[in-house]
XYZ file of N, CA, C and O in Angstrom:
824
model
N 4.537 27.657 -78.671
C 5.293 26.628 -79.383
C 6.263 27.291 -80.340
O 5.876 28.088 -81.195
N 7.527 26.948 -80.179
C 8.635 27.602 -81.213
C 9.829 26.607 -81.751
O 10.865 26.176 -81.244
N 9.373 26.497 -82.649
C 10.330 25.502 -83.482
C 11.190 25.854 -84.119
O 10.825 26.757 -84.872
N 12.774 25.454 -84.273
C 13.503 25.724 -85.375
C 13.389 24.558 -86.662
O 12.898 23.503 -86.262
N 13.654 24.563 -87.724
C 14.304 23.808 -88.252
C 15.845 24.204 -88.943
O 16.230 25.366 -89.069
N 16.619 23.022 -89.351
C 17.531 23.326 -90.503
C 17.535 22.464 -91.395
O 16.809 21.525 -91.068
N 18.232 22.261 -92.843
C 18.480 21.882 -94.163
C 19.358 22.430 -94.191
O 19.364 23.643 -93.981
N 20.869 21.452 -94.572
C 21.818 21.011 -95.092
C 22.245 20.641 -95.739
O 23.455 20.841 -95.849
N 21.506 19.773 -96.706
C 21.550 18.505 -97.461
C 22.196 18.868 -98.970
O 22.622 17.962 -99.687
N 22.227 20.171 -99.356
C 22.980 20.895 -100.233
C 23.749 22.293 -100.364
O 24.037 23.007 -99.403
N 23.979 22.516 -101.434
C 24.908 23.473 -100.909
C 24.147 24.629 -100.453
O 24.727 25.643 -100.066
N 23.191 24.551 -100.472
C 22.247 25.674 -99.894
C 21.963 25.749 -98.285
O 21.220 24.881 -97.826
N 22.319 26.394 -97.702
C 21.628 26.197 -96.165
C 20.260 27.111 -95.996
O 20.138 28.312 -96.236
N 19.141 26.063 -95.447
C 17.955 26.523 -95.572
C 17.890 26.513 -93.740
O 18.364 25.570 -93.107
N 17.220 27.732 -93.051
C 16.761 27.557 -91.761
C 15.116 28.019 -91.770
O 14.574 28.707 -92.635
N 14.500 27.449 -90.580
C 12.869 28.145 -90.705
C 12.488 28.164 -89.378
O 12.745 27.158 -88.716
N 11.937 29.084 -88.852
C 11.435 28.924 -87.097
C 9.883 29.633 -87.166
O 9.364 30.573 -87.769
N 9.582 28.892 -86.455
C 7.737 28.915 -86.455
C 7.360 30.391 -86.247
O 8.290 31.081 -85.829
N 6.319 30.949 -86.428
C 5.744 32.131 -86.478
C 4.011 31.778 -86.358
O 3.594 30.621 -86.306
N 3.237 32.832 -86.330
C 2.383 33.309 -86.101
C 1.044 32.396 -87.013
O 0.024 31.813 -86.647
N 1.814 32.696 -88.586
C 1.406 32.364 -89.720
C 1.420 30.563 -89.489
O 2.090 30.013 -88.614
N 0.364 29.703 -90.661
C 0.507 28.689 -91.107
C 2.072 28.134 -91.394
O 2.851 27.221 -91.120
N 1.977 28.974 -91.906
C 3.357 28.041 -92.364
C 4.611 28.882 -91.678
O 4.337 30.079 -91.590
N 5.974 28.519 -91.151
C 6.906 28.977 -91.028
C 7.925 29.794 -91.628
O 8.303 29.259 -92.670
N 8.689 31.175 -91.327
C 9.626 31.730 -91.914
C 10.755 31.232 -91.793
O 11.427 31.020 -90.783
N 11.082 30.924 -93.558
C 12.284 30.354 -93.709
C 13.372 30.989 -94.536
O 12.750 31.732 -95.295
N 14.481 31.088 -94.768
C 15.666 32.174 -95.327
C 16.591 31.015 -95.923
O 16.714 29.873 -95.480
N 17.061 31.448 -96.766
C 18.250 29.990 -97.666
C 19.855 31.286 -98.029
O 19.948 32.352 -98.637
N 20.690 30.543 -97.377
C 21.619 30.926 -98.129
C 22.561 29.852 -98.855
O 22.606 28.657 -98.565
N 23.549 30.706 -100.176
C 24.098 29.404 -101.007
C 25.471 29.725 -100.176
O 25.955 30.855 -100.100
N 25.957 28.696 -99.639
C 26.965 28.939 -98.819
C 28.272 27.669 -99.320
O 29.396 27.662 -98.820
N 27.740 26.551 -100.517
C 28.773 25.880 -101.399
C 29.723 25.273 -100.018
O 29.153 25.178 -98.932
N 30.793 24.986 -100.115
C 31.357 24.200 -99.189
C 31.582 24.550 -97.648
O 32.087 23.881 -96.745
N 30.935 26.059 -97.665
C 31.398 26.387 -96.607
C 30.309 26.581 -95.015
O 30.266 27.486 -94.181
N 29.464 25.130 -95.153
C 28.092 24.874 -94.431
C 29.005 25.087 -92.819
O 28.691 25.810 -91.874
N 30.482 23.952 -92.999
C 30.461 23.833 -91.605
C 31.016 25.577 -91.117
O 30.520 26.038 -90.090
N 31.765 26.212 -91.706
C 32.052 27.558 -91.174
C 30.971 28.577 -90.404
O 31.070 29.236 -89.369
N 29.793 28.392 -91.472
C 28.383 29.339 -91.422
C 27.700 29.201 -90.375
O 27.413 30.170 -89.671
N 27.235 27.673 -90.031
C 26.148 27.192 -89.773
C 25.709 27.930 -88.513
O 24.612 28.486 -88.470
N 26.672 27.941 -87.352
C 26.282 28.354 -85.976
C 26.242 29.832 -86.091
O 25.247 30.215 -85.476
N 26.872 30.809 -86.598
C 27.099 32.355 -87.145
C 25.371 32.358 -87.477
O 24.546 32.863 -86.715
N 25.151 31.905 -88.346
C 23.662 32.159 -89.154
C 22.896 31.747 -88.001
O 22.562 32.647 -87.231
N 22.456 30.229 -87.656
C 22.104 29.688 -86.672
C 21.762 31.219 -85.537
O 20.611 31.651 -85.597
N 22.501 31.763 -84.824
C 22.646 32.837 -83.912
C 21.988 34.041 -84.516
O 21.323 34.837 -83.853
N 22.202 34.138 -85.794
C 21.581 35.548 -86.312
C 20.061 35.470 -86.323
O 19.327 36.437 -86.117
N 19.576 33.985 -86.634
C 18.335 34.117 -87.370
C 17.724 33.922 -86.074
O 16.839 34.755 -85.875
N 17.959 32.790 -84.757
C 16.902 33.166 -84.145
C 17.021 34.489 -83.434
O 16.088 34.666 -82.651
N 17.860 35.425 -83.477
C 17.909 36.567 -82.825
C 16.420 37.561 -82.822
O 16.358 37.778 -84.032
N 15.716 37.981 -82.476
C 16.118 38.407 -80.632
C 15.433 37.191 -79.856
O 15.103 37.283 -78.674
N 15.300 36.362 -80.415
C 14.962 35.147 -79.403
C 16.258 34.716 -79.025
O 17.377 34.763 -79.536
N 15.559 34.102 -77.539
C 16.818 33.075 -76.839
C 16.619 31.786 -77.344
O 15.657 31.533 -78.070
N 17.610 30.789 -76.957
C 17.828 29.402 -77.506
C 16.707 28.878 -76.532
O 15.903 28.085 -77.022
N 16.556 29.245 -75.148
C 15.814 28.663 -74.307
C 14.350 28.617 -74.521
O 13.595 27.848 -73.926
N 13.948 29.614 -75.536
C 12.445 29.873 -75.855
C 12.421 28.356 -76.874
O 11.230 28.085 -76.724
N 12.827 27.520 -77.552
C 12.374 26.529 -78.370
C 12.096 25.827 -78.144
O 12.931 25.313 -77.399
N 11.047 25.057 -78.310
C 10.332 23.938 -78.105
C 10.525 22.818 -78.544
O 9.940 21.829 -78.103
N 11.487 22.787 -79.602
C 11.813 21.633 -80.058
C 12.602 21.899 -81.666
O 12.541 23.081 -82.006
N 13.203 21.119 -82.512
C 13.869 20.826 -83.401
C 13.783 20.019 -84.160
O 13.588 18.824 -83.934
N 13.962 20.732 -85.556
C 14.209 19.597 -86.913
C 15.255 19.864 -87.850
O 15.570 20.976 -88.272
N 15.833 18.636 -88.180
C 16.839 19.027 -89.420
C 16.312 17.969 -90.304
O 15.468 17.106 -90.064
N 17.201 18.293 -91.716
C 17.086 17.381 -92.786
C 18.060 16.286 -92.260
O 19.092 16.620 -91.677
N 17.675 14.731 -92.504
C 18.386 14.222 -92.208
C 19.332 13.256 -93.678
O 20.074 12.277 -93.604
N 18.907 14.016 -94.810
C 19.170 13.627 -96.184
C 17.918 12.691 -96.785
O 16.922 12.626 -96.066
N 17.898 11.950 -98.072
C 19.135 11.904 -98.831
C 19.359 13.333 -99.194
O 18.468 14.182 -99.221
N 20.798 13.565 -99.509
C 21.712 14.573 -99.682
C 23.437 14.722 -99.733
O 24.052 13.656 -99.683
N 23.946 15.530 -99.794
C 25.268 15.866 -99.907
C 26.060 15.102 -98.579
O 25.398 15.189 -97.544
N 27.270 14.423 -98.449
C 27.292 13.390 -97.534
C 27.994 14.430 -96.242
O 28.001 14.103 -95.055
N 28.617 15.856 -96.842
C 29.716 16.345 -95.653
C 28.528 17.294 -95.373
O 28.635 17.532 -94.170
N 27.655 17.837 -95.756
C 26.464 18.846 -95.654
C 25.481 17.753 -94.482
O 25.494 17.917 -93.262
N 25.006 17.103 -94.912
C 24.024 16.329 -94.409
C 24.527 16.116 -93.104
O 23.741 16.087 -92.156
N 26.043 15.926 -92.902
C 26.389 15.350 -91.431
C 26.253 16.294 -90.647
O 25.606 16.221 -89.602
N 26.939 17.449 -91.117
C 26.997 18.876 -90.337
C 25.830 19.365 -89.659
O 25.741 19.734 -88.488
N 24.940 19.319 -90.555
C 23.468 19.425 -90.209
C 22.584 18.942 -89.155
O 21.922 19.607 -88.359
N 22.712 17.263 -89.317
C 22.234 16.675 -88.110
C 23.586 16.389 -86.979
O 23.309 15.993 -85.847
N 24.525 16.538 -87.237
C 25.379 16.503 -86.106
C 25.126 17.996 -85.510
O 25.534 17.951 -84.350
N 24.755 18.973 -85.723
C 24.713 20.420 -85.109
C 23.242 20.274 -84.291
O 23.013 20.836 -83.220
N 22.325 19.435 -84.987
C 21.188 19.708 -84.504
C 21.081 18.776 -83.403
O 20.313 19.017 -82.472
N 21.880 17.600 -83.440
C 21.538 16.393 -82.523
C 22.488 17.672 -80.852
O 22.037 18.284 -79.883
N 23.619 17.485 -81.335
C 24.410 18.692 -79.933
C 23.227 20.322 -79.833
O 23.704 21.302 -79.261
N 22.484 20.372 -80.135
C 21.917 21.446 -79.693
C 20.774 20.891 -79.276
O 20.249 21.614 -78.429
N 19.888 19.496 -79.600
C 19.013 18.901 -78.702
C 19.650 18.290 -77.736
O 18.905 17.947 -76.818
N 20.654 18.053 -77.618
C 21.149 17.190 -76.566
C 21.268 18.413 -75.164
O 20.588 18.377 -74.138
N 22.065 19.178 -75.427
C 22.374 20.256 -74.483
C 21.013 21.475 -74.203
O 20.997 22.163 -73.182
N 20.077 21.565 -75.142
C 19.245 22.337 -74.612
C 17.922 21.325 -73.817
O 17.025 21.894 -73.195
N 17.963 19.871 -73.940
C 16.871 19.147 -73.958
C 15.889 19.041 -74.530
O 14.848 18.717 -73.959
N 15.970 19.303 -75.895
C 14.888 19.356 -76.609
C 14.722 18.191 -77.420
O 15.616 17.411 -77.747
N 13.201 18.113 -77.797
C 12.626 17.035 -78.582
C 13.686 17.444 -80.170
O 14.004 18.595 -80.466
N 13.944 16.606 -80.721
C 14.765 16.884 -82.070
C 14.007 15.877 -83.296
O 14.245 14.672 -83.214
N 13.316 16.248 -84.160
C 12.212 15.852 -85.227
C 13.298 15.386 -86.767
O 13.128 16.031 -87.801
N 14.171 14.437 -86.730
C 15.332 14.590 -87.975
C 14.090 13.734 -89.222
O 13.693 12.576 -89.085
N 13.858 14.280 -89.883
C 13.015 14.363 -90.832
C 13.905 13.744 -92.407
O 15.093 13.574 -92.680
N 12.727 13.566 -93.097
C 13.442 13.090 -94.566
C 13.382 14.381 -95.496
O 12.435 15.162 -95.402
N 14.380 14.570 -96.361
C 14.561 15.612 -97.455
C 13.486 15.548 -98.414
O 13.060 16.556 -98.976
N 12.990 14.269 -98.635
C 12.440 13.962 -99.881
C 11.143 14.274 -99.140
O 10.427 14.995 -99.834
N 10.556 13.941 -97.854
C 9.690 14.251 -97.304
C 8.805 15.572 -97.609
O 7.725 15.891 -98.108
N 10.265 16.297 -96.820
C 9.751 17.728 -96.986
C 9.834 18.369 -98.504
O 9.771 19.598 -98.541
N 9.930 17.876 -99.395
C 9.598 18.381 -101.335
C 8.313 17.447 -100.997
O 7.424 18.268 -101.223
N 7.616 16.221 -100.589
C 6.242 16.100 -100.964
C 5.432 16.785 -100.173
O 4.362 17.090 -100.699
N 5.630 17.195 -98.851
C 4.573 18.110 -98.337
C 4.910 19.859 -99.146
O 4.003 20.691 -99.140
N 6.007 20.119 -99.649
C 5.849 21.443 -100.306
C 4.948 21.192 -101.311
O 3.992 21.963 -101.393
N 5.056 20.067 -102.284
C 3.988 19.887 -103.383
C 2.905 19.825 -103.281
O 2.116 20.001 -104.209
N 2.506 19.466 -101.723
C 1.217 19.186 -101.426
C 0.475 20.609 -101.282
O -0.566 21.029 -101.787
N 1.504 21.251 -100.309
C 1.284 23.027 -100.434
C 0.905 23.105 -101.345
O -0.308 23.050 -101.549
N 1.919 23.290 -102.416
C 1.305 24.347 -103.670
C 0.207 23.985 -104.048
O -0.741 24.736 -104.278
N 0.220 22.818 -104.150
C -1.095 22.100 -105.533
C -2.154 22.184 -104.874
O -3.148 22.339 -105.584
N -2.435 22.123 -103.213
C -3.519 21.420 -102.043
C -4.363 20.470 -102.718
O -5.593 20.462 -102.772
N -3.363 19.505 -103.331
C -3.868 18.069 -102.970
C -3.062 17.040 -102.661
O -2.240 16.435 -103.349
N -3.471 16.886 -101.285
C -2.387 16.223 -100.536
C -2.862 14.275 -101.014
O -3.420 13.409 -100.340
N -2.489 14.260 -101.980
C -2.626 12.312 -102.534
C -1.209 11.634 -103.135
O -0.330 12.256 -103.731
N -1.213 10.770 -102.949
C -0.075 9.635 -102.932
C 1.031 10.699 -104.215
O 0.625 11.232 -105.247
N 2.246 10.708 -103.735
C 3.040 11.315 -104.681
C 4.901 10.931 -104.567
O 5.522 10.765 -103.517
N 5.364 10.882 -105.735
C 6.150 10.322 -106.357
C 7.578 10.928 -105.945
O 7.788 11.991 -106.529
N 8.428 10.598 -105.242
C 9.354 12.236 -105.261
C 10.776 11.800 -105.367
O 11.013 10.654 -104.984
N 11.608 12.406 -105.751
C 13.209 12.100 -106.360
C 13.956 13.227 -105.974
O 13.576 14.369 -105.719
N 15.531 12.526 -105.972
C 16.505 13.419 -106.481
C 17.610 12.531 -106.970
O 17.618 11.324 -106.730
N 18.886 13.369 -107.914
C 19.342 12.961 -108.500
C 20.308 12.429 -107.239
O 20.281 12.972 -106.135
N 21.236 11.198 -107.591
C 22.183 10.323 -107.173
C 23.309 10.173 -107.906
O 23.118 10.659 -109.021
N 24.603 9.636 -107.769
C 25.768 9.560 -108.264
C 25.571 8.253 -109.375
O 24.676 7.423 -109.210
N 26.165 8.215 -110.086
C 27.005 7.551 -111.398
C 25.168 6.980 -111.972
O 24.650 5.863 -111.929
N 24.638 8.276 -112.452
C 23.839 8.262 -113.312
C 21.856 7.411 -112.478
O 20.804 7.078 -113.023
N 22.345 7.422 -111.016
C 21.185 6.842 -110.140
C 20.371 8.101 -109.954
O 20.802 9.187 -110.342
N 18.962 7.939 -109.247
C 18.931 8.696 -108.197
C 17.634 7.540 -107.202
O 17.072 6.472 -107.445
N 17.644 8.432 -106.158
C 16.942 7.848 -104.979
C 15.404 8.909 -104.753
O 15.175 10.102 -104.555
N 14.386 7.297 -104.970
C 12.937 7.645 -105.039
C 12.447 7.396 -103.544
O 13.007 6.733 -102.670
N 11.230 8.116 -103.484
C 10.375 7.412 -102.446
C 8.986 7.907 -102.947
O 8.890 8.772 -103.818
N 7.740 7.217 -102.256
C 6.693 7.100 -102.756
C 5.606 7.608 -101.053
O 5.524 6.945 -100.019
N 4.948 8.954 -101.365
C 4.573 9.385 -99.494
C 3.037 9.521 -100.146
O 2.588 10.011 -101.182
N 2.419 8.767 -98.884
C 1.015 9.565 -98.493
C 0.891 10.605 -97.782
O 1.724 10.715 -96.882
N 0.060 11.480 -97.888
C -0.213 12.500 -96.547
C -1.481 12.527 -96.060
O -2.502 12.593 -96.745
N -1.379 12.451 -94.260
C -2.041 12.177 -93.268
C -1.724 12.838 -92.442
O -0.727 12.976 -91.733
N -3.535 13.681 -92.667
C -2.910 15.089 -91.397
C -2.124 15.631 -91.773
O -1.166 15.671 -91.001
N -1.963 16.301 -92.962
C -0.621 17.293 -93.249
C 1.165 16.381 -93.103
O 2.238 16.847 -93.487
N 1.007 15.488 -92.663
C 2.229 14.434 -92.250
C 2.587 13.270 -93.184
O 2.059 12.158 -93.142
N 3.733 13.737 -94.193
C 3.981 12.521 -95.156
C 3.965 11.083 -94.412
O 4.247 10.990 -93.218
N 3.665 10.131 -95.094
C 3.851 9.185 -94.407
C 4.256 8.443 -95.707
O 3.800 8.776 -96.802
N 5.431 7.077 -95.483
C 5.943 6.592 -96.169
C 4.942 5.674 -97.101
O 4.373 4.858 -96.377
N 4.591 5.564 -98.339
C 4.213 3.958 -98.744
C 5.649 3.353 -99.157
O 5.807 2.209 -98.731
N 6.456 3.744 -99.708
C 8.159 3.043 -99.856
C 8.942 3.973 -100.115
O 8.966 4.722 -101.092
N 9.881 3.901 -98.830
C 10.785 4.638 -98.095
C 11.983 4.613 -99.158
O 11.941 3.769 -100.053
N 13.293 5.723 -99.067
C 13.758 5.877 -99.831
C 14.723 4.766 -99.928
O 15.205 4.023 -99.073
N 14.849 4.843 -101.012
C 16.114 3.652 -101.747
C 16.720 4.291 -103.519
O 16.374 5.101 -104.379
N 17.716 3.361 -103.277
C 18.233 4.312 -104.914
C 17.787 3.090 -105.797
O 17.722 1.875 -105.611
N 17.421 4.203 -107.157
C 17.159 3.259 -108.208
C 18.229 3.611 -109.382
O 19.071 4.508 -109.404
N 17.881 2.474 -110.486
C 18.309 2.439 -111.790
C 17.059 3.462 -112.220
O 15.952 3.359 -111.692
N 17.445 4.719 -113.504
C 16.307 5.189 -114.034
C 15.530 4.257 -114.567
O 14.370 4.667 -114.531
N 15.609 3.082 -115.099
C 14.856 2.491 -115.748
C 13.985 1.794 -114.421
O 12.769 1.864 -114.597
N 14.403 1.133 -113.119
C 13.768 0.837 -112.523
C 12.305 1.614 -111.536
O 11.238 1.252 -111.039
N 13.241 3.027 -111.708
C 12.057 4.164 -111.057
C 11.021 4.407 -112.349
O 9.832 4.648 -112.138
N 11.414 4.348 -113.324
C 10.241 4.653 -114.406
C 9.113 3.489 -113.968
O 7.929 3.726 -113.731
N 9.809 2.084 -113.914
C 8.867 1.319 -114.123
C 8.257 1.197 -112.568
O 7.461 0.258 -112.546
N 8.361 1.762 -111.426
C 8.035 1.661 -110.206
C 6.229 3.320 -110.811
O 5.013 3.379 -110.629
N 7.116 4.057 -111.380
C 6.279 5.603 -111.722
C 4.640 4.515 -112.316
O 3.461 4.653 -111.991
N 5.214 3.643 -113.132
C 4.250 3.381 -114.193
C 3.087 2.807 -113.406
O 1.893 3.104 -113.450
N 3.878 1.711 -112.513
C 2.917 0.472 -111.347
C 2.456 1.067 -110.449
O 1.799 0.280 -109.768
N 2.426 2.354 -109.932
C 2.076 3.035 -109.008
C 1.435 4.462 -110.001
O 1.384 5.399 -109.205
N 1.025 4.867 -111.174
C 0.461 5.334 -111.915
C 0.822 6.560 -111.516
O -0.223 7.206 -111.588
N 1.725 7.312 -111.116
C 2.439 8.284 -110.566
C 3.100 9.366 -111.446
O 3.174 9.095 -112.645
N 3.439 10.187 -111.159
C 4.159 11.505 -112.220
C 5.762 12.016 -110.859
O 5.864 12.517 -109.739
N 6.512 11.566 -111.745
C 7.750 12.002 -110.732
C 7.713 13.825 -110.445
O 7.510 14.721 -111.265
N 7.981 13.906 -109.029
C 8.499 15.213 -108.380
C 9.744 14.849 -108.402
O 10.155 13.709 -108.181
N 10.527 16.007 -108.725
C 12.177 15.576 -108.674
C 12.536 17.011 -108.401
O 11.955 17.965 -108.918
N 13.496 17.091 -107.585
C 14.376 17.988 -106.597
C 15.043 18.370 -107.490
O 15.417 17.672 -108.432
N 15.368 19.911 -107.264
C 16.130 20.398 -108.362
C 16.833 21.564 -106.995
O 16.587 21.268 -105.826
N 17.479 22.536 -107.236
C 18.618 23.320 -106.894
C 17.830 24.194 -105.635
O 18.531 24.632 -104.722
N 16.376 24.423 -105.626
C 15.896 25.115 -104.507
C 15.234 24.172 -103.353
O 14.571 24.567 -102.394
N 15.524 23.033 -103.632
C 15.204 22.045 -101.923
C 15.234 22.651 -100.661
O 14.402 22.538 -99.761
N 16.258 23.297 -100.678
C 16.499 23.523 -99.201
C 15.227 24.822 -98.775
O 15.289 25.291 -97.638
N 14.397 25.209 -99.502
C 13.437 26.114 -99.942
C 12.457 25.752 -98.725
O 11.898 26.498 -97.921
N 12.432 24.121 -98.880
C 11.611 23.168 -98.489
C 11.450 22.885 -96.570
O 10.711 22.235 -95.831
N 12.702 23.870 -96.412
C 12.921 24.015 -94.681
C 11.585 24.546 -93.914
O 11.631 24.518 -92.685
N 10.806 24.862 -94.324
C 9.826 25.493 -93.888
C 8.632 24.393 -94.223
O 7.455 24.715 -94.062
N 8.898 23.449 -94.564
C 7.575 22.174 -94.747
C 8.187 21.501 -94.047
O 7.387 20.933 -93.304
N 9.849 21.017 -93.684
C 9.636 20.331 -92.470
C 9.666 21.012 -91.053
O 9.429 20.452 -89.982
N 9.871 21.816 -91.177
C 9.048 22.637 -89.736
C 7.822 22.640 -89.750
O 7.238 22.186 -88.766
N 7.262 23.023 -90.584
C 5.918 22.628 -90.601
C 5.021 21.158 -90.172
O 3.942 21.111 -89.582
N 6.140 19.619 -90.854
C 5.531 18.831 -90.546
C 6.125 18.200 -88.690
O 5.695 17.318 -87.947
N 7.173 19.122 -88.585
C 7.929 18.733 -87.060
C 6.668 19.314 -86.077
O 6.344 18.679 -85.074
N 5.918 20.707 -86.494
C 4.989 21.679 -85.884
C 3.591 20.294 -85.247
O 3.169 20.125 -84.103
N 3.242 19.581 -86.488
C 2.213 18.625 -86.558
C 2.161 17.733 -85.393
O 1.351 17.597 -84.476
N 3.475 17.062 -85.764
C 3.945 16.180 -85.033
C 3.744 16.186 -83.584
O 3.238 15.391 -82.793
N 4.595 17.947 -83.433
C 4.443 17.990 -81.787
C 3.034 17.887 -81.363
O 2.532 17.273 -80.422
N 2.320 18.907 -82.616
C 0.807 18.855 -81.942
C 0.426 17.755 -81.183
O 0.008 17.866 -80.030
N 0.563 16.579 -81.838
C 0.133 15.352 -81.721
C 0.540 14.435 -80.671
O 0.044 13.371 -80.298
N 1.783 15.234 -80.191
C 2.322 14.880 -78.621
C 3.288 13.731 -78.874
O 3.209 12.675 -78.245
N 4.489 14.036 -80.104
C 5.271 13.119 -80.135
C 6.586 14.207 -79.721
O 6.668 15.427 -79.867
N 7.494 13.272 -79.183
C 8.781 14.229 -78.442
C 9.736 13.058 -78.751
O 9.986 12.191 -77.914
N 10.211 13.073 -79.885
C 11.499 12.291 -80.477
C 12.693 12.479 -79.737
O 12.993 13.655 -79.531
N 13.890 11.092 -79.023
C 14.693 11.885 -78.382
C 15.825 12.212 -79.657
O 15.696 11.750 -80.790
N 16.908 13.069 -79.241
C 17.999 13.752 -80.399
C 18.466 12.546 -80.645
O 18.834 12.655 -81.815
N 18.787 11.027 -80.177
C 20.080 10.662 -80.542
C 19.230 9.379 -81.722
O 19.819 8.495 -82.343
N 17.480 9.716 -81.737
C 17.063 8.741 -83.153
C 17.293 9.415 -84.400
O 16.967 8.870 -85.455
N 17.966 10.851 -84.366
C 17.815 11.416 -85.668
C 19.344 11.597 -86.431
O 20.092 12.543 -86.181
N 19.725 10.283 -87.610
C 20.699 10.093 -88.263
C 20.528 10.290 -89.126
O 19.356 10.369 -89.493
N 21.569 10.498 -90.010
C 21.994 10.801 -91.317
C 21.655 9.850 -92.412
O 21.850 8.671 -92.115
N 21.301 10.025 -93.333
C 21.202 9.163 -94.695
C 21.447 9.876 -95.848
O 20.967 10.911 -96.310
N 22.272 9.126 -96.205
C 22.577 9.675 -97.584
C 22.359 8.994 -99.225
O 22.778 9.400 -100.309
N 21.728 8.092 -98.956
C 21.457 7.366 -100.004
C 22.763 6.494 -100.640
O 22.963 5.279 -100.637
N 23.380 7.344 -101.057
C 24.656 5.830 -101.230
C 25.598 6.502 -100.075
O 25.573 7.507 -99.365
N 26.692 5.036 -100.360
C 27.683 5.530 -99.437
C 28.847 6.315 -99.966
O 29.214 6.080 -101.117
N 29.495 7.263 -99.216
C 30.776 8.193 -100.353
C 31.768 7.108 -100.573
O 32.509 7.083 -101.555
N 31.761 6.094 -99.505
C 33.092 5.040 -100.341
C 33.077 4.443 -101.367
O 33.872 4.602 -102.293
N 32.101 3.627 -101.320
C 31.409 3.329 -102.427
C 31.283 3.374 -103.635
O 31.712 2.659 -104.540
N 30.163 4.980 -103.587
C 30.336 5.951 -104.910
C 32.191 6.268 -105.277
O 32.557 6.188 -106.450
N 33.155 6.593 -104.234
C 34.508 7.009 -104.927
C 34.660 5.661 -105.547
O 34.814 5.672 -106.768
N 34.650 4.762 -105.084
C 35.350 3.146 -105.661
C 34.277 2.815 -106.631
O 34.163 1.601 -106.800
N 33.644 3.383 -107.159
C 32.639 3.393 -108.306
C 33.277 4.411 -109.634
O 32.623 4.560 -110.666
């Protein structure tokens, strides 16, 4: 079984491909606006000396995140499941920060997780984990800070909030894409879209 993943979703590009070990080797570079130039260059280096044909399947971040990062990301990954035939796993960002937390801490129980959003928002979600596999109790949406405090309070929760090494996090959703397959799910490429939490028109006309 050989999995890639990627993370996009900031200016960081995070990649991770399965190994030997529990958890997957993953590498981040800060590559700032220049995701779409890199992506396939790096892409080529890292699985080297493997072939493309050895993978078993695929995951990217599918955001919330950066809106020209995030596309690049799952638009690269959806054309490389499409053309190699592979299962493609497009995963949530926020996802993969609650199964890293779950890592560190190993206690995988109901947890709180964020990142920041435009004109003073950001966008929460609230995951169980099952089987190593976040699972949603309420899926992401953007809040008012005052409304996520009071969501933290009713759900007796302590916010996780995303800060500058997310893309760190490429290696928990390979990890939870790894699960998945175990479990004999084979997602086709064209269910895995983009989200970005708000929209860029929007936010500019804001």
């Amino acid at each position: 079984m050989l999995g890639l993943a990627i993370h996009t979703s900031t200016p960081t590009l995070g990649l991770a491909i399965s190994t030997s070990s529990d958890l997957p080797f993953g590498q981040t570079w800060d590559v700032g606006r220049d995701t779409a130039a890199v992506l396939l260059p790096r892409l080529q280096e890292f699985i080297a000396p493997r072939a493309w044909t050895e993978l078993n399947f695929l995951a990217v971040a599918c955001g919330p995140g950066g809106f020209t990062g995030t596309r690049i990301g799952v638009v690269t990954a959806r054309t490389l499941a499409q053309q190699l035939e592979l299962p493609l796993f497009g995963l949530s960002t926020l996802a993969g920060l609650a199964a890293a937390q779950w890592r560190q801490t190993g206690q995988p129980q109901p947890i709180a997780v964020s990142m920041d959003a435009q004109r003073g928002q950001l966008i929460g979600a609230l995951y169980d984990c099952q089987d190593g596999i976040p699972i949603a109790l309420e899926t992401e949406q953007v809040y008012e800070p005052e409304s996520w405090a009071q969501k933290l309070a009713d759900w007796q929760l302590t916010d996780c909030r995303a800060d500058e090494t997310i893309a760190t996090t490429v290696t928990d959703l390979l990890a939870i894409a790894e699960r998945q397959w175990q479990r004999g799910d084979r997602p086709d490429w064209s269910a895995a879209l983009p989200y970005y939490g708000q929209h860029p028109v929007s936010v500019a006309a804001g």
